[in-house]
Amino acid sequence: MDLTFVLINAIVIACIYGLVAVAVSITWSSLGLINLGYGFVFSFAGYGAYLAARYVSEMPLIVAAAGILTGALGGVLICLLVFIPLHDKPNFTTRGMIGTLAISLIGSQALLLQFGPRAKALPEIFGTWSIDIGGIVLTSDKLGIVGCSILMLAFVLVWMKGSRRGLEIRAMMMNPHAASIVGIGIRSTGIYVMAMTGAIAGLASVLLSQTYYVAPFSGLTPLIKGVSIALCGGLGSVQGAVIAAILLGLTEAATSSLIGGQYVLITQFLVIISILIIRPRGISGLLDKAREQ
């Protein structure tokens, strides 16, 4: 087994699925919503990038921006259809989870009717070049995926620390009840949270489409892995999501190299189950007591 090859692939995988996991964690910690609609948002953003590449321009910046904006639009749509109508209703967590899952399934079927079952390809937004560092060949797509993921997460962190809306979201993450008492609007903040996390999922869709194709149900696997990573890291913990993404990325890369890609989900879920048995709340997440009531 080439350890360097496994490590590079693990980092790339962790960057893509880690973005979805961070989006899941931010949504839960700020809104108390386990958003299972990211499967639809993922596919929706992929088709947004595909349409932009086909009818507007194949310039990398335009394709990536189209995916991010379409993802944000998908997040706002879920907020308007699920979060705002249900957030003050009894059993919101369960109702919200079911509602977002329904949107994911219905939305994927709508994409299937509109675009058909044939997968679509996005242009290579990072080019086809590569560099050799001490015998280690790094391709443009891998470097681009890692770089874009880091830049997106850095931008989100800076925005949440430096902007008014970002501070409101952080207040919601710390104590939603106290935030509402001091005048932070739950509905308006929810729209910003869902738009931001949808944009993160949209970027993840564009990045993954550099390796795979855009299809109506292409968001299913990223959704499963993103939620699994968020649970493994601890719902509500961004740091835990990042750690879990790296751990499961290493598991996937090592499994693919050693015994074959068909065993990836088995080994990943064995790792997740083992972690949750030892630490039921995940690697570093501590659920807000308000969420447990």
Tab-separated table of C-alpha atoms in Angstrom:
chain	number	residue	atom	x	y	z
A	1	MET	CA	0.000	0.000	0.000
A	2	ASP	CA	1.323	3.432	-0.965
A	3	LEU	CA	0.893	5.364	2.294
A	4	THR	CA	1.354	8.746	0.608
A	5	PHE	CA	-1.342	7.959	-1.971
A	6	VAL	CA	-3.746	6.885	0.788
A	7	LEU	CA	-3.039	10.026	2.807
A	8	ILE	CA	-3.627	12.351	-0.157
A	9	ASN	CA	-6.888	10.631	-1.065
A	10	ALA	CA	-7.984	10.742	2.570
A	11	ILE	CA	-7.445	14.506	2.713
A	12	VAL	CA	-9.395	15.045	-0.527
A	13	ILE	CA	-12.291	12.874	0.672
A	14	ALA	CA	-12.310	14.569	4.069
A	15	CYS	CA	-12.481	18.016	2.454
A	16	ILE	CA	-15.541	17.189	0.335
A	17	TYR	CA	-17.607	15.250	2.861
A	18	GLY	CA	-16.356	17.431	5.690
A	19	LEU	CA	-18.016	20.444	4.069
A	20	VAL	CA	-21.395	18.682	4.188
A	21	ALA	CA	-20.769	17.568	7.778
A	22	VAL	CA	-19.922	21.126	8.846
A	23	ALA	CA	-23.138	22.345	7.198
A	24	VAL	CA	-25.141	19.702	9.096
A	25	SER	CA	-23.458	20.660	12.392
A	26	ILE	CA	-24.026	24.411	11.950
A	27	THR	CA	-27.696	23.870	11.060
A	28	TRP	CA	-28.271	21.663	14.089
A	29	SER	CA	-26.427	23.806	16.620
A	30	SER	CA	-28.055	27.067	15.510
A	31	LEU	CA	-31.567	25.980	14.467
A	32	GLY	CA	-32.040	22.587	16.107
A	33	LEU	CA	-32.750	21.122	12.672
A	34	ILE	CA	-31.243	17.889	11.357
A	35	ASN	CA	-31.408	18.827	7.705
A	36	LEU	CA	-31.766	15.719	5.551
A	37	GLY	CA	-32.498	17.945	2.562
A	38	TYR	CA	-28.819	18.341	1.719
A	39	GLY	CA	-29.135	15.393	-0.671
A	40	PHE	CA	-31.448	17.499	-2.832
A	41	VAL	CA	-29.368	20.663	-2.311
A	42	PHE	CA	-26.263	18.769	-3.425
A	43	SER	CA	-27.842	17.539	-6.674
A	44	PHE	CA	-29.644	20.864	-7.245
A	45	ALA	CA	-26.361	22.771	-6.979
A	46	GLY	CA	-24.671	20.322	-9.339
A	47	TYR	CA	-27.301	20.945	-12.002
A	48	GLY	CA	-27.047	24.695	-11.419
A	49	ALA	CA	-23.320	24.511	-12.154
A	50	TYR	CA	-23.998	22.274	-15.174
A	51	LEU	CA	-26.527	24.726	-16.664
A	52	ALA	CA	-24.162	27.638	-16.099
A	53	ALA	CA	-21.341	25.756	-17.844
A	54	ARG	CA	-23.596	24.866	-20.756
A	55	TYR	CA	-25.470	28.121	-21.358
A	56	VAL	CA	-23.321	30.861	-19.799
A	57	SER	CA	-19.628	30.033	-19.693
A	58	GLU	CA	-17.248	27.230	-18.758
A	59	MET	CA	-15.026	29.671	-16.890
A	60	PRO	CA	-14.123	27.997	-13.573
A	61	LEU	CA	-15.197	30.957	-11.457
A	62	ILE	CA	-18.626	31.099	-13.100
A	63	VAL	CA	-19.215	27.353	-12.765
A	64	ALA	CA	-18.183	27.346	-9.091
A	65	ALA	CA	-20.198	30.482	-8.322
A	66	ALA	CA	-23.275	28.992	-9.998
A	67	GLY	CA	-22.998	25.871	-7.844
A	68	ILE	CA	-22.570	27.887	-4.661
A	69	LEU	CA	-25.464	30.252	-5.431
A	70	THR	CA	-27.764	27.418	-6.471
A	71	GLY	CA	-26.898	25.587	-3.261
A	72	ALA	CA	-27.734	28.712	-1.243
A	73	LEU	CA	-31.052	28.977	-3.099
A	74	GLY	CA	-31.823	25.349	-2.272
A	75	GLY	CA	-31.061	26.004	1.393
A	76	VAL	CA	-33.390	29.017	1.470
A	77	LEU	CA	-36.114	26.942	-0.191
A	78	ILE	CA	-35.863	24.309	2.548
A	79	CYS	CA	-35.948	27.056	5.177
A	80	LEU	CA	-39.145	28.542	3.729
A	81	LEU	CA	-40.874	25.181	3.313
A	82	VAL	CA	-39.798	23.439	6.523
A	83	PHE	CA	-38.009	25.519	9.141
A	84	ILE	CA	-40.182	28.634	9.226
A	85	PRO	CA	-43.556	26.790	9.261
A	86	LEU	CA	-42.441	24.198	11.839
A	87	HIS	CA	-39.819	25.766	14.130
A	88	ASP	CA	-42.304	26.736	16.866
A	89	LYS	CA	-44.403	23.561	16.651
A	90	PRO	CA	-44.232	20.593	19.075
A	91	ASN	CA	-41.709	17.871	18.209
A	92	PHE	CA	-39.952	20.228	15.816
A	93	THR	CA	-36.796	18.110	15.608
A	94	THR	CA	-38.684	15.037	14.408
A	95	ARG	CA	-41.037	16.973	12.144
A	96	GLY	CA	-38.176	18.965	10.657
A	97	MET	CA	-36.145	15.842	9.959
A	98	ILE	CA	-39.099	14.181	8.217
A	99	GLY	CA	-39.929	17.360	6.300
A	100	THR	CA	-36.397	17.853	4.984
A	101	LEU	CA	-36.168	14.169	4.040
A	102	ALA	CA	-39.430	14.532	2.086
A	103	ILE	CA	-38.034	17.564	0.244
A	104	SER	CA	-34.871	15.621	-0.568
A	105	LEU	CA	-36.848	12.716	-2.054
A	106	ILE	CA	-39.404	14.867	-3.889
A	107	GLY	CA	-36.732	17.258	-5.143
A	108	SER	CA	-34.580	14.413	-6.463
A	109	GLN	CA	-37.582	12.986	-8.305
A	110	ALA	CA	-38.275	16.425	-9.798
A	111	LEU	CA	-34.682	16.636	-11.021
A	112	LEU	CA	-35.070	13.171	-12.523
A	113	LEU	CA	-38.187	14.251	-14.426
A	114	GLN	CA	-36.548	17.462	-15.607
A	115	PHE	CA	-33.075	16.235	-16.602
A	116	GLY	CA	-33.571	12.499	-17.047
A	117	PRO	CA	-31.512	9.666	-15.565
A	118	ARG	CA	-28.404	10.260	-17.671
A	119	ALA	CA	-25.538	11.744	-15.649
A	120	LYS	CA	-24.047	15.109	-16.625
A	121	ALA	CA	-20.384	16.080	-16.538
A	122	LEU	CA	-18.945	19.376	-15.372
A	123	PRO	CA	-15.893	20.929	-17.025
A	124	GLU	CA	-12.530	20.509	-15.319
A	125	ILE	CA	-12.461	23.792	-13.457
A	126	PHE	CA	-8.944	23.206	-12.092
A	127	GLY	CA	-7.335	22.211	-15.390
A	128	THR	CA	-5.272	19.079	-16.053
A	129	TRP	CA	-1.839	20.076	-14.771
A	130	SER	CA	0.123	18.351	-12.023
A	131	ILE	CA	3.229	18.957	-9.953
A	132	ASP	CA	5.855	16.552	-8.656
A	133	ILE	CA	7.144	17.193	-5.131
A	134	GLY	CA	9.838	14.747	-4.107
A	135	GLY	CA	8.328	11.960	-6.191
A	136	ILE	CA	4.788	12.725	-4.982
A	137	VAL	CA	2.541	13.713	-7.882
A	138	LEU	CA	-0.217	16.153	-6.938
A	139	THR	CA	-2.889	16.696	-9.593
A	140	SER	CA	-4.744	19.931	-10.147
A	141	ASP	CA	-8.138	18.590	-9.110
A	142	LYS	CA	-6.865	17.344	-5.737
A	143	LEU	CA	-5.029	20.566	-4.982
A	144	GLY	CA	-8.044	22.584	-6.106
A	145	ILE	CA	-10.470	20.586	-3.946
A	146	VAL	CA	-8.326	20.975	-0.828
A	147	GLY	CA	-7.661	24.671	-1.480
A	148	CYS	CA	-11.302	25.570	-2.179
A	149	SER	CA	-12.527	23.648	0.869
A	150	ILE	CA	-10.085	25.433	3.159
A	151	LEU	CA	-10.940	28.827	1.668
A	152	MET	CA	-14.687	28.231	2.053
A	153	LEU	CA	-14.377	27.170	5.687
A	154	ALA	CA	-12.048	30.090	6.427
A	155	PHE	CA	-14.493	32.522	4.819
A	156	VAL	CA	-17.403	31.113	6.842
A	157	LEU	CA	-15.453	31.359	10.100
A	158	VAL	CA	-14.319	34.924	9.402
A	159	TRP	CA	-17.865	35.954	8.377
A	160	MET	CA	-19.378	34.406	11.506
A	161	LYS	CA	-16.841	36.189	13.733
A	162	GLY	CA	-16.854	39.580	12.018
A	163	SER	CA	-20.345	40.273	10.664
A	164	ARG	CA	-23.552	41.109	12.508
A	165	ARG	CA	-25.452	38.197	10.992
A	166	GLY	CA	-22.561	35.904	11.743
A	167	LEU	CA	-22.555	36.964	15.399
A	168	GLU	CA	-26.304	36.361	15.541
A	169	ILE	CA	-25.765	32.840	14.208
A	170	ARG	CA	-23.061	32.227	16.815
A	171	ALA	CA	-25.431	33.443	19.519
A	172	MET	CA	-28.051	31.010	18.240
A	173	MET	CA	-25.468	28.219	18.348
A	174	MET	CA	-24.579	29.028	21.975
A	175	ASN	CA	-28.098	29.498	23.355
A	176	PRO	CA	-31.105	29.749	20.997
A	177	HIS	CA	-33.540	30.677	23.785
A	178	ALA	CA	-31.392	33.512	25.127
A	179	ALA	CA	-30.724	34.753	21.582
A	180	SER	CA	-34.463	35.047	20.897
A	181	ILE	CA	-34.976	36.900	24.200
A	182	VAL	CA	-32.458	39.608	23.258
A	183	GLY	CA	-34.214	40.220	19.942
A	184	ILE	CA	-32.435	37.993	17.432
A	185	GLY	CA	-35.037	36.979	14.854
A	186	ILE	CA	-35.240	33.208	14.568
A	187	ARG	CA	-36.850	33.267	11.112
A	188	SER	CA	-34.471	35.798	9.554
A	189	THR	CA	-31.439	34.131	11.126
A	190	GLY	CA	-32.706	30.775	9.895
A	191	ILE	CA	-32.716	32.058	6.319
A	192	TYR	CA	-29.094	33.192	6.622
A	193	VAL	CA	-28.048	29.893	8.214
A	194	MET	CA	-29.736	27.816	5.530
A	195	ALA	CA	-28.362	29.988	2.727
A	196	MET	CA	-24.828	29.755	4.121
A	197	THR	CA	-24.922	25.994	4.712
A	198	GLY	CA	-26.590	25.481	1.327
A	199	ALA	CA	-23.727	27.402	-0.283
A	200	ILE	CA	-21.238	25.123	1.515
A	201	ALA	CA	-23.067	22.046	0.186
A	202	GLY	CA	-23.146	23.643	-3.275
A	203	LEU	CA	-19.371	24.041	-3.298
A	204	ALA	CA	-18.995	20.424	-2.142
A	205	SER	CA	-21.189	19.362	-5.068
A	206	VAL	CA	-19.018	21.202	-7.596
A	207	LEU	CA	-15.847	19.749	-6.079
A	208	LEU	CA	-17.145	16.175	-6.043
A	209	SER	CA	-18.353	16.563	-9.632
A	210	GLN	CA	-14.729	16.950	-10.683
A	211	THR	CA	-14.410	13.222	-9.991
A	212	TYR	CA	-17.966	11.940	-10.381
A	213	TYR	CA	-20.966	13.068	-12.410
A	214	VAL	CA	-24.043	15.148	-11.681
A	215	ALA	CA	-27.186	13.011	-11.402
A	216	PRO	CA	-30.625	13.357	-9.760
A	217	PHE	CA	-29.649	11.131	-6.830
A	218	SER	CA	-25.949	11.996	-6.682
A	219	GLY	CA	-26.519	13.790	-3.388
A	220	LEU	CA	-27.618	10.647	-1.546
A	221	THR	CA	-24.141	9.322	-0.712
A	222	PRO	CA	-22.747	12.748	0.343
A	223	LEU	CA	-25.836	13.207	2.556
A	224	ILE	CA	-25.344	9.838	4.267
A	225	LYS	CA	-21.627	10.421	4.763
A	226	GLY	CA	-22.072	14.046	5.831
A	227	VAL	CA	-24.670	13.172	8.484
A	228	SER	CA	-22.582	10.181	9.606
A	229	ILE	CA	-19.494	12.374	9.994
A	230	ALA	CA	-21.508	15.008	11.894
A	231	LEU	CA	-22.846	12.333	14.257
A	232	CYS	CA	-19.396	10.824	14.681
A	233	GLY	CA	-17.848	14.211	15.443
A	234	GLY	CA	-20.721	15.265	17.677
A	235	LEU	CA	-23.762	17.147	16.415
A	236	GLY	CA	-23.171	20.862	16.803
A	237	SER	CA	-19.378	20.615	16.941
A	238	VAL	CA	-17.627	22.011	13.879
A	239	GLN	CA	-14.246	20.933	15.244
A	240	GLY	CA	-15.570	17.419	15.834
A	241	ALA	CA	-16.932	17.291	12.290
A	242	VAL	CA	-13.510	18.198	10.891
A	243	ILE	CA	-11.766	15.535	13.013
A	244	ALA	CA	-14.345	12.901	12.067
A	245	ALA	CA	-14.056	13.834	8.382
A	246	ILE	CA	-10.300	13.240	8.482
A	247	LEU	CA	-10.738	9.942	10.347
A	248	LEU	CA	-13.387	8.600	7.973
A	249	GLY	CA	-11.440	9.907	4.984
A	250	LEU	CA	-8.468	7.826	6.112
A	251	THR	CA	-10.776	4.833	6.591
A	252	GLU	CA	-12.229	5.169	3.092
A	253	ALA	CA	-8.881	5.675	1.382
A	254	ALA	CA	-7.253	2.770	3.239
A	255	THR	CA	-10.205	0.445	2.597
A	256	SER	CA	-10.234	1.245	-1.119
A	257	SER	CA	-6.509	0.536	-1.397
A	258	LEU	CA	-6.420	-2.613	0.739
A	259	ILE	CA	-9.621	-4.572	0.157
A	260	GLY	CA	-11.670	-2.671	-2.447
A	261	GLY	CA	-14.119	0.183	-2.718
A	262	GLN	CA	-17.169	-2.069	-2.266
A	263	TYR	CA	-16.282	-2.424	1.420
A	264	VAL	CA	-15.939	1.300	2.146
A	265	LEU	CA	-19.391	1.831	3.679
A	266	ILE	CA	-19.022	-1.286	5.829
A	267	THR	CA	-15.700	-0.201	7.338
A	268	GLN	CA	-16.829	3.400	7.760
A	269	PHE	CA	-19.959	2.431	9.660
A	270	LEU	CA	-17.980	0.010	11.808
A	271	VAL	CA	-15.702	2.909	12.763
A	272	ILE	CA	-18.687	5.187	13.421
A	273	ILE	CA	-20.450	2.571	15.574
A	274	SER	CA	-17.257	1.945	17.536
A	275	ILE	CA	-16.787	5.661	18.240
A	276	LEU	CA	-20.429	6.154	19.269
A	277	ILE	CA	-20.266	3.143	21.604
A	278	ILE	CA	-17.228	4.656	23.342
A	279	ARG	CA	-18.446	8.269	23.142
A	280	PRO	CA	-22.226	8.378	22.553
A	281	ARG	CA	-22.097	12.120	21.937
A	282	GLY	CA	-19.357	11.876	19.349
A	283	ILE	CA	-15.715	12.801	19.311
A	284	SER	CA	-16.033	16.302	20.735
A	285	GLY	CA	-19.674	17.347	20.525
A	286	LEU	CA	-21.800	18.210	23.517
A	287	LEU	CA	-25.488	18.482	22.752
A	288	ASP	CA	-27.190	21.553	24.121
A	289	LYS	CA	-29.434	20.598	27.042
A	290	ALA	CA	-32.244	22.485	25.386
A	291	ARG	CA	-32.089	20.072	22.440
A	292	GLU	CA	-32.542	17.072	24.738
A	293	GLN	CA	-35.837	18.206	26.246
